[in-house]
């Protein structure tokens, strides 16, 4: 594949999207018109937002909201605070959100937001002012029936709480459904924080039942110990998986006989550090190439690339981050018999419970954590089965990503057809 390098010096996620769209064009019978509609976001809104810093100076932060597609329902997707955020990245992530909502069949379209900022360099007051400024800047573009933001990398329930409050100050009325991922004490759903990880664990269980990988106690390496990676580690450990390695941005830990996960959590809760007796410290790059049953990239995009794809020794990959595998690496792994369970399916549990949160906000009836998790498990199981069916319908060579994309794209285009935005398919 002739891939151009994006602003991050590697193929961009959107090129993954384009490559995958081209790959499924034949099986999904996509016309040039379909492709034209899917390759472009509906709207991009960029802003440079001034924020008063603690020392009295003003800093200007490049900020983005990309609304990719709303044929199936209001735009939906998180807001990321990260120094590497740019228009390309937000475009790509918005595209993935549109497919993700379609793959799990929740009635939303896809969007994404981001601010180019290193949030660890901000005080709490600065973080609050930036969060509020983002909402007052994009106030006309978001709303519970138009575009519903949520957390993403480096944004959490507190940030969502400030954002809800800011929106309500601007519009002058309670509007809990404007944003999801809020704390349960402020209209958030129980079970939202752990939802992406629980969804991933469900998908991995279901996936391993369809392939001959791992046996009774599959070994797993998890890259990333943020909200998604840490909760996934806990769920997998509880389900009898052997988590042999974890890492955060500073590096990783490896113990071939299995990490003592509960102790790891106690230490992390106390110190914020990854520490485990018996474990060896390893760099992140080494974690990715460990000989495990399942490798789980759960940090950020572009982790499995042309540089390291030949060194990957895992038997399967579960993408819990968005876009962690570049197109060339994805093709290489497929060709070498390493199935990759794609992000739009594996990590869709978060937005699924975001949808449940929006339903609770809309009906004003709040659910128990058991109810939320039961509904999440059912939604993920149905989505997995539907993707597995699309995969089986092919000539046996269709990858999991191709199957998931086919299901998602079909659903988006069907809605576009009902709306008469494209001719009958
Ligand atoms: N940021 C999450 C994702 O990439 C969740 C989005 C949402 O809940 O809207 O799936």
CSV table of C-alpha atoms and ligand atoms in Angstrom, one decimal:
chain,number,residue,atom,x,y,z
A,1,UNK,CA,0.0,0.0,0.0
A,2,UNK,CA,1.2,3.5,-0.9
A,3,UNK,CA,0.6,5.3,2.3
A,4,UNK,CA,1.4,9.0,2.9
A,5,UNK,CA,2.6,10.1,6.3
A,6,UNK,CA,0.2,12.2,8.3
A,7,UNK,CA,1.1,15.0,10.7
A,8,UNK,CA,2.3,12.5,13.3
A,9,UNK,CA,4.9,11.0,11.0
A,10,UNK,CA,3.1,7.8,10.4
A,11,UNK,CA,0.1,6.8,8.4
A,12,UNK,CA,-3.0,8.5,9.8
A,13,UNK,CA,-6.0,6.8,11.2
A,14,UNK,CA,-8.1,8.3,8.5
A,15,UNK,CA,-6.0,6.5,5.9
A,16,UNK,CA,-6.9,3.4,7.8
A,17,UNK,CA,-10.5,4.4,7.3
A,18,UNK,CA,-10.0,5.1,3.6
A,19,UNK,CA,-8.0,1.9,3.1
A,20,UNK,CA,-10.7,-0.1,4.9
A,21,UNK,CA,-13.5,1.7,3.0
A,22,UNK,CA,-11.8,0.8,-0.3
A,23,UNK,CA,-11.2,-2.8,0.9
A,24,UNK,CA,-14.9,-3.3,1.7
A,25,UNK,CA,-16.1,-1.4,-1.3
A,26,UNK,CA,-16.7,-4.5,-3.3
A,27,UNK,CA,-18.4,-6.7,-0.7
A,28,UNK,CA,-20.5,-3.9,0.7
A,29,UNK,CA,-21.3,-2.9,-2.9
A,30,UNK,CA,-20.3,0.8,-2.2
A,31,UNK,CA,-20.8,3.1,-5.1
A,32,UNK,CA,-18.6,6.1,-5.8
A,33,UNK,CA,-21.4,8.2,-4.4
A,34,UNK,CA,-21.4,6.2,-1.1
A,35,UNK,CA,-17.6,6.6,-0.8
A,36,UNK,CA,-17.8,10.3,-1.5
A,37,UNK,CA,-20.3,10.7,1.3
A,38,UNK,CA,-18.4,8.5,3.8
A,39,UNK,CA,-14.9,9.9,3.1
A,40,UNK,CA,-15.7,13.5,4.3
A,41,UNK,CA,-17.0,14.8,7.6
A,42,UNK,CA,-20.2,16.8,7.4
A,43,UNK,CA,-18.8,19.7,9.4
A,44,UNK,CA,-15.5,20.8,10.9
A,45,UNK,CA,-15.5,23.6,13.4
A,46,UNK,CA,-12.1,25.0,14.5
A,47,UNK,CA,-11.4,27.6,17.1
A,48,UNK,CA,-8.4,29.2,18.8
A,49,UNK,CA,-9.6,29.6,22.4
A,50,UNK,CA,-8.1,32.2,24.8
A,51,UNK,CA,-7.9,31.1,28.4
A,52,UNK,CA,-6.7,33.2,31.4
A,53,UNK,CA,-3.8,31.4,33.2
A,54,UNK,CA,-3.1,31.6,36.9
A,55,UNK,CA,-0.3,34.1,36.4
A,56,UNK,CA,-2.6,36.6,34.6
A,57,UNK,CA,-1.3,35.8,31.1
A,58,UNK,CA,-3.6,34.5,28.4
A,59,UNK,CA,-2.9,31.4,26.4
A,60,UNK,CA,-4.6,30.5,23.2
A,61,UNK,CA,-5.5,26.8,22.6
A,62,UNK,CA,-6.2,25.3,19.1
A,63,UNK,CA,-9.5,23.5,19.5
A,64,UNK,CA,-11.6,21.3,17.2
A,65,UNK,CA,-15.0,19.7,16.8
A,66,UNK,CA,-15.6,17.5,13.8
A,67,UNK,CA,-19.2,16.3,13.1
A,68,UNK,CA,-18.7,13.4,10.8
A,69,UNK,CA,-22.2,12.0,10.2
A,70,UNK,CA,-25.6,12.3,11.8
A,71,UNK,CA,-27.7,10.1,9.5
A,72,UNK,CA,-28.5,7.7,12.4
A,73,UNK,CA,-29.0,10.2,15.1
A,74,UNK,CA,-27.3,13.1,16.9
A,75,UNK,CA,-23.6,13.5,16.5
A,76,UNK,CA,-21.7,11.7,19.4
A,77,UNK,CA,-18.1,11.6,20.5
A,78,UNK,CA,-15.6,12.5,23.1
A,79,UNK,CA,-13.3,15.5,23.7
A,80,UNK,CA,-9.6,14.8,23.9
A,81,UNK,CA,-7.1,17.1,25.7
A,82,UNK,CA,-3.6,16.2,24.3
A,83,UNK,CA,-0.6,18.0,22.9
A,84,UNK,CA,-0.8,16.0,19.6
A,85,UNK,CA,-4.4,16.9,18.9
A,86,UNK,CA,-4.8,18.4,15.4
A,87,UNK,CA,-7.5,18.6,12.7
A,88,UNK,CA,-6.3,15.4,11.0
A,89,UNK,CA,-6.6,13.4,14.2
A,90,UNK,CA,-10.0,14.7,15.2
A,91,UNK,CA,-11.3,14.0,11.6
A,92,UNK,CA,-10.2,10.5,11.9
A,93,UNK,CA,-11.5,9.8,15.3
A,94,UNK,CA,-14.9,11.4,14.4
A,95,UNK,CA,-15.1,8.9,11.5
A,96,UNK,CA,-14.4,6.0,13.8
A,97,UNK,CA,-17.2,7.3,16.2
A,98,UNK,CA,-19.7,7.2,13.3
A,99,UNK,CA,-18.8,3.6,12.6
A,100,UNK,CA,-18.6,2.6,16.2
A,101,UNK,CA,-22.1,3.8,17.0
A,102,UNK,CA,-23.4,2.0,14.0
A,103,UNK,CA,-21.6,-1.2,14.8
A,104,UNK,CA,-23.2,-1.5,18.2
A,105,UNK,CA,-26.5,-0.2,16.8
A,106,UNK,CA,-27.1,2.8,19.1
A,107,UNK,CA,-29.0,5.7,17.5
A,108,UNK,CA,-26.2,8.2,17.2
A,109,UNK,CA,-24.0,9.5,14.5
A,110,UNK,CA,-20.3,10.3,15.0
A,111,UNK,CA,-18.2,13.3,16.1
A,112,UNK,CA,-15.1,14.1,18.0
A,113,UNK,CA,-13.6,17.1,19.7
A,114,UNK,CA,-10.1,18.0,20.9
A,115,UNK,CA,-7.9,20.7,22.4
A,116,UNK,CA,-4.2,20.9,21.7
A,117,UNK,CA,-2.9,21.1,25.2
A,118,UNK,CA,-0.8,19.3,27.8
A,119,UNK,CA,-3.4,19.1,30.6
A,120,UNK,CA,-0.7,17.9,33.1
A,121,UNK,CA,0.8,21.4,32.8
A,122,UNK,CA,-2.4,23.1,33.9
A,123,UNK,CA,-3.6,23.9,37.4
A,124,UNK,CA,-7.1,22.7,38.4
A,125,UNK,CA,-8.4,26.3,37.9
A,126,UNK,CA,-6.8,26.5,34.4
A,127,UNK,CA,-8.3,23.1,33.5
A,128,UNK,CA,-11.7,24.3,34.6
A,129,UNK,CA,-11.5,27.5,32.6
A,130,UNK,CA,-10.3,25.7,29.5
A,131,UNK,CA,-13.1,23.2,29.8
A,132,UNK,CA,-15.7,25.9,30.2
A,133,UNK,CA,-14.2,28.0,27.4
A,134,UNK,CA,-14.5,25.0,25.0
A,135,UNK,CA,-18.2,24.7,25.7
A,136,UNK,CA,-18.9,28.4,25.4
A,137,UNK,CA,-17.0,28.5,22.1
A,138,UNK,CA,-18.9,25.5,20.6
A,139,UNK,CA,-22.3,26.2,22.4
A,140,UNK,CA,-24.2,26.7,19.2
A,141,UNK,CA,-22.9,23.4,17.7
A,142,UNK,CA,-23.7,21.0,20.5
A,143,UNK,CA,-26.9,20.0,22.3
A,144,UNK,CA,-28.8,16.9,23.4
A,145,UNK,CA,-30.4,16.5,19.9
A,146,UNK,CA,-27.6,17.8,17.8
A,147,UNK,CA,-24.1,16.8,19.1
A,148,UNK,CA,-23.4,15.2,22.5
A,149,UNK,CA,-19.7,15.2,23.7
A,150,UNK,CA,-18.2,12.9,26.3
A,151,UNK,CA,-14.8,12.1,27.8
A,152,UNK,CA,-11.8,10.9,25.8
A,153,UNK,CA,-8.1,10.8,26.4
A,154,UNK,CA,-7.3,13.1,29.5
A,155,UNK,CA,-10.8,14.2,30.1
A,156,UNK,CA,-13.0,12.8,32.9
A,157,UNK,CA,-16.2,13.1,34.9
A,158,UNK,CA,-15.1,16.4,36.5
A,159,UNK,CA,-14.4,17.9,33.1
A,160,UNK,CA,-17.8,16.8,31.9
A,161,UNK,CA,-19.4,18.3,35.0
A,162,UNK,CA,-17.8,21.7,34.4
A,163,UNK,CA,-18.9,21.4,30.7
A,164,UNK,CA,-22.5,20.6,31.6
A,165,UNK,CA,-22.6,23.5,34.1
A,166,UNK,CA,-21.2,25.9,31.5
A,167,UNK,CA,-23.7,24.8,28.9
A,168,UNK,CA,-26.6,25.3,31.3
A,169,UNK,CA,-25.3,28.7,32.3
A,170,UNK,CA,-25.2,29.7,28.6
A,171,UNK,CA,-28.7,28.3,27.7
A,172,UNK,CA,-30.3,29.1,31.0
A,173,UNK,CA,-31.9,25.7,31.8
A,174,UNK,CA,-31.1,22.2,33.0
A,175,UNK,CA,-29.8,20.2,30.1
A,176,UNK,CA,-28.2,17.0,31.5
A,177,UNK,CA,-28.3,15.2,28.1
A,178,UNK,CA,-26.0,17.7,26.5
A,179,UNK,CA,-22.9,15.7,27.5
A,180,UNK,CA,-22.3,12.1,28.8
A,181,UNK,CA,-19.6,10.6,31.1
A,182,UNK,CA,-20.7,13.0,33.9
A,183,UNK,CA,-20.2,11.8,37.5
A,184,UNK,CA,-23.2,9.8,38.8
A,185,UNK,CA,-23.9,12.6,41.3
A,186,UNK,CA,-24.5,15.0,38.4
A,187,UNK,CA,-26.6,13.0,36.0
A,188,UNK,CA,-24.0,10.5,35.0
A,189,UNK,CA,-24.8,6.8,34.5
A,190,UNK,CA,-23.6,4.3,37.0
A,191,UNK,CA,-21.2,2.0,35.3
A,192,UNK,CA,-20.0,4.5,32.7
A,193,UNK,CA,-16.4,4.8,34.0
A,194,UNK,CA,-15.8,1.0,33.6
A,195,UNK,CA,-18.0,0.6,30.5
A,196,UNK,CA,-15.4,0.6,27.8
A,197,UNK,CA,-13.4,-2.0,29.6
A,198,UNK,CA,-16.3,-4.2,30.5
A,199,UNK,CA,-17.4,-4.1,26.9
A,200,UNK,CA,-13.9,-5.0,25.8
A,201,UNK,CA,-13.8,-8.0,28.2
A,202,UNK,CA,-17.2,-9.2,26.8
A,203,UNK,CA,-16.0,-8.9,23.2
A,204,UNK,CA,-12.7,-10.7,24.0
A,205,UNK,CA,-14.6,-13.6,25.7
A,206,UNK,CA,-16.9,-14.0,22.7
A,207,UNK,CA,-14.0,-13.7,20.3
A,208,UNK,CA,-11.9,-16.4,22.0
A,209,UNK,CA,-14.8,-18.7,21.8
A,210,UNK,CA,-14.6,-18.5,18.0
A,211,UNK,CA,-10.9,-19.1,17.6
A,212,UNK,CA,-8.4,-21.6,18.8
A,213,UNK,CA,-6.3,-19.2,20.9
A,214,UNK,CA,-5.4,-19.2,24.6
A,215,UNK,CA,-6.9,-22.2,26.2
A,216,UNK,CA,-8.3,-21.9,29.8
A,217,UNK,CA,-6.2,-19.1,30.9
A,218,UNK,CA,-5.1,-16.9,28.0
A,219,UNK,CA,-2.0,-14.7,28.5
A,220,UNK,CA,-2.6,-11.0,27.9
A,221,UNK,CA,-0.3,-7.9,27.7
A,222,UNK,CA,-2.1,-4.5,28.2
A,223,UNK,CA,-0.5,-1.3,26.9
A,224,UNK,CA,-1.9,1.7,28.8
A,225,UNK,CA,-3.0,1.9,32.4
A,226,UNK,CA,-5.5,4.8,32.1
A,227,UNK,CA,-9.2,4.4,32.6
A,228,UNK,CA,-9.6,1.8,29.9
A,229,UNK,CA,-6.4,-0.3,30.4
A,230,UNK,CA,-6.6,-0.4,34.2
A,231,UNK,CA,-10.2,-1.5,34.4
A,232,UNK,CA,-9.7,-4.0,31.6
A,233,UNK,CA,-6.8,-5.5,33.5
A,234,UNK,CA,-9.0,-6.0,36.5
A,235,UNK,CA,-11.9,-7.5,34.6
A,236,UNK,CA,-9.7,-9.9,32.7
A,237,UNK,CA,-7.9,-11.0,35.9
A,238,UNK,CA,-11.3,-11.6,37.5
A,239,UNK,CA,-12.3,-13.7,34.5
A,240,UNK,CA,-9.3,-16.0,34.8
A,241,UNK,CA,-7.0,-14.4,32.1
A,242,UNK,CA,-3.3,-14.3,32.9
A,243,UNK,CA,-2.3,-10.7,32.7
A,244,UNK,CA,1.5,-10.9,32.2
A,245,UNK,CA,2.3,-7.3,31.4
A,246,UNK,CA,0.9,-3.8,31.8
A,247,UNK,CA,2.4,-0.4,31.1
A,248,UNK,CA,1.8,3.3,31.3
A,249,UNK,CA,3.5,6.2,29.5
A,250,UNK,CA,6.6,5.7,31.7
A,251,UNK,CA,7.1,2.1,31.0
A,252,UNK,CA,5.9,-1.4,31.8
A,253,UNK,CA,6.1,-4.4,34.0
A,254,UNK,CA,6.3,-8.0,32.9
A,255,UNK,CA,6.0,-11.3,34.8
A,256,UNK,CA,5.7,-14.3,32.6
A,257,UNK,CA,4.0,-16.3,35.4
A,258,UNK,CA,1.2,-13.6,35.7
A,259,UNK,CA,1.2,-10.3,37.5
A,260,UNK,CA,-0.3,-10.0,41.0
A,261,UNK,CA,-3.1,-7.8,39.7
A,262,UNK,CA,-4.8,-6.9,43.1
A,263,UNK,CA,-1.5,-5.8,44.6
A,264,UNK,CA,-0.7,-3.8,41.5
A,265,UNK,CA,-3.9,-1.9,41.9
A,266,UNK,CA,-3.4,-1.2,45.6
A,267,UNK,CA,0.1,0.2,44.8
A,268,UNK,CA,-1.2,2.2,41.9
A,269,UNK,CA,-4.1,3.7,43.9
A,270,UNK,CA,-1.6,4.7,46.7
A,271,UNK,CA,1.3,6.0,44.6
A,272,UNK,CA,0.1,6.3,41.0
A,273,UNK,CA,3.1,4.1,40.1
A,274,UNK,CA,3.1,0.7,38.5
A,275,UNK,CA,4.9,-1.6,41.0
A,276,UNK,CA,4.6,-5.4,41.3
A,277,UNK,CA,6.8,-7.8,43.2
A,278,UNK,CA,8.6,-10.3,41.0
A,279,UNK,CA,7.9,-8.3,37.8
A,280,UNK,CA,10.6,-7.1,35.5
A,281,UNK,CA,10.5,-3.5,34.2
A,282,UNK,CA,10.3,-3.3,30.5
A,283,UNK,CA,9.9,-0.4,28.0
A,284,UNK,CA,6.6,0.0,26.2
A,285,UNK,CA,8.1,-1.1,22.9
A,286,UNK,CA,9.0,-4.5,24.4
A,287,UNK,CA,5.5,-5.0,25.8
A,288,UNK,CA,4.1,-4.8,22.3
A,289,UNK,CA,6.3,-7.6,21.1
A,290,UNK,CA,5.8,-10.1,24.0
A,291,UNK,CA,4.9,-13.6,23.1
A,292,UNK,CA,1.3,-13.6,24.5
A,293,UNK,CA,-2.1,-14.9,23.4
A,294,UNK,CA,-3.6,-11.5,23.3
A,295,UNK,CA,-2.0,-8.1,22.9
A,296,UNK,CA,-4.2,-5.2,24.0
A,297,UNK,CA,-3.2,-1.7,22.9
A,298,UNK,CA,-5.2,0.5,25.2
A,299,UNK,CA,-3.4,3.8,25.1
A,300,UNK,CA,-3.3,6.0,21.9
A,301,UNK,CA,-3.2,5.5,18.2
A,302,UNK,CA,-0.3,4.4,15.9
A,303,UNK,CA,1.3,1.9,18.3
A,304,UNK,CA,1.5,-1.1,15.9
A,305,UNK,CA,3.2,0.2,12.8
A,306,UNK,CA,5.5,-0.7,9.9
A,307,UNK,CA,8.4,-0.4,12.4
A,308,UNK,CA,7.4,-3.1,14.8
A,309,UNK,CA,4.7,-5.2,12.9
A,310,UNK,CA,7.2,-8.0,12.1
A,311,UNK,CA,8.1,-8.3,15.8
A,312,UNK,CA,4.6,-8.8,17.0
A,313,UNK,CA,4.4,-12.2,18.6
A,314,UNK,CA,0.9,-12.1,20.0
A,315,UNK,CA,-1.6,-14.6,18.5
A,316,UNK,CA,-4.4,-11.9,18.4
A,317,UNK,CA,-4.8,-8.2,19.0
A,318,UNK,CA,-7.8,-6.5,20.8
A,319,UNK,CA,-7.8,-2.8,20.0
A,320,UNK,CA,-9.0,-0.9,23.1
A,321,UNK,CA,-7.4,2.4,22.0
A,322,UNK,CA,-8.8,4.2,18.9
A,323,UNK,CA,-6.6,3.5,15.8
A,324,UNK,CA,-3.7,1.8,17.5
A,325,UNK,CA,-2.8,-0.3,14.4
A,326,UNK,CA,-1.7,1.5,11.2
A,327,UNK,CA,-3.1,0.3,7.8
A,328,UNK,CA,0.1,-1.4,6.7
A,329,UNK,CA,0.5,-3.1,10.0
A,330,UNK,CA,-3.1,-4.2,10.0
A,331,UNK,CA,-2.7,-5.7,6.5
A,332,UNK,CA,0.5,-7.4,7.6
A,333,UNK,CA,-1.0,-8.9,10.7
A,334,UNK,CA,-4.0,-10.2,8.8
A,335,UNK,CA,-1.7,-11.7,6.1
A,336,UNK,CA,0.2,-13.4,8.9
A,337,UNK,CA,-2.8,-15.0,10.5
A,338,UNK,CA,-3.0,-12.6,13.5
A,339,UNK,CA,-6.6,-11.5,13.9
A,340,UNK,CA,-7.2,-7.9,15.0
A,341,UNK,CA,-10.5,-7.2,16.8
A,342,UNK,CA,-11.1,-3.7,15.7
A,343,UNK,CA,-11.5,-0.6,17.9
A,344,UNK,CA,-15.0,0.2,16.6
A,345,UNK,CA,-16.2,-3.0,18.1
A,346,UNK,CA,-13.8,-3.7,21.0
A,347,UNK,CA,-14.0,-0.3,22.6
A,348,UNK,CA,-17.6,0.5,21.9
A,349,UNK,CA,-18.8,-0.2,25.4
A,350,UNK,CA,-18.0,3.4,26.5
A,351,UNK,CA,-20.3,5.1,24.0
A,352,UNK,CA,-22.9,2.4,24.5
A,353,UNK,CA,-23.2,3.4,28.2
A,354,UNK,CA,-23.0,7.0,27.1
A,355,UNK,CA,-26.2,6.3,25.1
A,356,UNK,CA,-27.7,4.7,28.3
A,357,UNK,CA,-26.8,7.8,30.2
A,358,UNK,CA,-28.5,10.0,27.6
A,359,UNK,CA,-31.6,7.8,27.8
A,360,UNK,CA,-31.6,8.2,31.6
A,361,UNK,CA,-31.2,12.0,31.3
A,362,UNK,CA,-34.0,12.1,28.8
A,363,UNK,CA,-36.5,10.0,30.8
A,364,UNK,CA,-35.2,11.2,34.2
A,365,UNK,CA,-35.3,7.6,35.4
A,366,UNK,CA,-32.0,6.4,36.8
A,367,UNK,CA,-30.8,2.7,36.6
A,368,UNK,CA,-28.8,0.5,39.0
A,369,UNK,CA,-25.3,-0.5,38.0
A,370,UNK,CA,-26.5,-4.1,37.5
A,371,UNK,CA,-29.1,-2.9,35.0
A,372,UNK,CA,-26.6,-0.8,33.1
A,373,UNK,CA,-24.1,-3.7,33.0
A,374,UNK,CA,-26.7,-6.3,32.0
A,375,UNK,CA,-27.8,-4.1,29.1
A,376,UNK,CA,-24.2,-3.4,28.1
A,377,UNK,CA,-23.4,-7.1,28.0
A,378,UNK,CA,-26.4,-7.8,25.9
A,379,UNK,CA,-25.6,-4.9,23.4
A,380,UNK,CA,-22.0,-6.0,23.0
A,381,UNK,CA,-23.0,-9.7,22.6
A,382,UNK,CA,-25.5,-8.8,19.9
A,383,UNK,CA,-22.9,-6.5,18.1
A,384,UNK,CA,-20.3,-9.2,18.3
A,385,UNK,CA,-22.6,-11.9,16.8
A,386,UNK,CA,-23.7,-9.6,14.0
A,387,UNK,CA,-20.0,-8.8,13.1
A,388,UNK,CA,-19.1,-12.5,13.3
A,389,UNK,CA,-22.0,-13.3,11.0
A,390,UNK,CA,-20.8,-10.7,8.4
A,391,UNK,CA,-17.3,-12.2,8.7
A,392,UNK,CA,-18.7,-15.7,8.1
A,393,UNK,CA,-20.7,-14.6,5.0
A,394,UNK,CA,-17.5,-13.7,3.2
A,395,UNK,CA,-15.3,-16.2,1.4
A,396,UNK,CA,-13.4,-16.9,4.6
A,397,UNK,CA,-10.8,-14.3,4.0
A,398,UNK,CA,-12.6,-11.3,5.5
A,399,UNK,CA,-10.9,-9.8,8.5
A,400,UNK,CA,-12.7,-8.8,11.7
A,401,UNK,CA,-12.1,-5.2,10.8
A,402,UNK,CA,-13.6,-5.6,7.3
A,403,UNK,CA,-16.6,-7.4,8.8
A,404,UNK,CA,-17.2,-4.6,11.4
A,405,UNK,CA,-16.7,-1.9,8.8
A,406,UNK,CA,-19.1,-3.6,6.5
A,407,UNK,CA,-21.9,-3.8,9.2
A,408,UNK,CA,-21.3,-0.2,10.2
A,409,UNK,CA,-21.1,1.3,6.8
A,410,UNK,CA,-24.3,-0.6,5.7
A,411,UNK,CA,-26.2,0.9,8.7
A,412,UNK,CA,-25.0,4.4,8.0
A,413,UNK,CA,-25.8,4.2,4.3
A,414,UNK,CA,-29.2,2.7,5.0
A,415,UNK,CA,-30.1,5.7,7.1
A,416,UNK,CA,-28.7,8.0,4.4
A,417,UNK,CA,-30.9,6.2,1.9
A,418,UNK,CA,-34.1,6.6,4.0
A,419,UNK,CA,-33.2,10.3,4.3
A,420,UNK,CA,-32.8,10.4,0.5
A,421,UNK,CA,-29.3,11.7,0.7
A,422,UNK,CA,-28.3,8.9,-1.6
A,423,UNK,CA,-30.3,6.9,-4.1
A,424,UNK,CA,-31.8,3.5,-3.2
A,425,UNK,CA,-29.1,1.0,-2.6
B,1,LIG,N1,-14.3,8.7,23.9
B,1,LIG,C1,-15.0,7.4,23.9
B,1,LIG,C2,-14.8,6.7,22.5
B,1,LIG,O1,-13.8,7.0,21.8
B,1,LIG,C3,-16.5,7.5,24.2
B,1,LIG,C4,-17.3,8.4,23.4
B,1,LIG,C5,-18.7,8.7,24.0
B,1,LIG,O2,-19.0,8.2,25.0
B,1,LIG,O3,-19.4,9.5,23.3
B,1,LIG,O4,-15.5,5.8,22.2
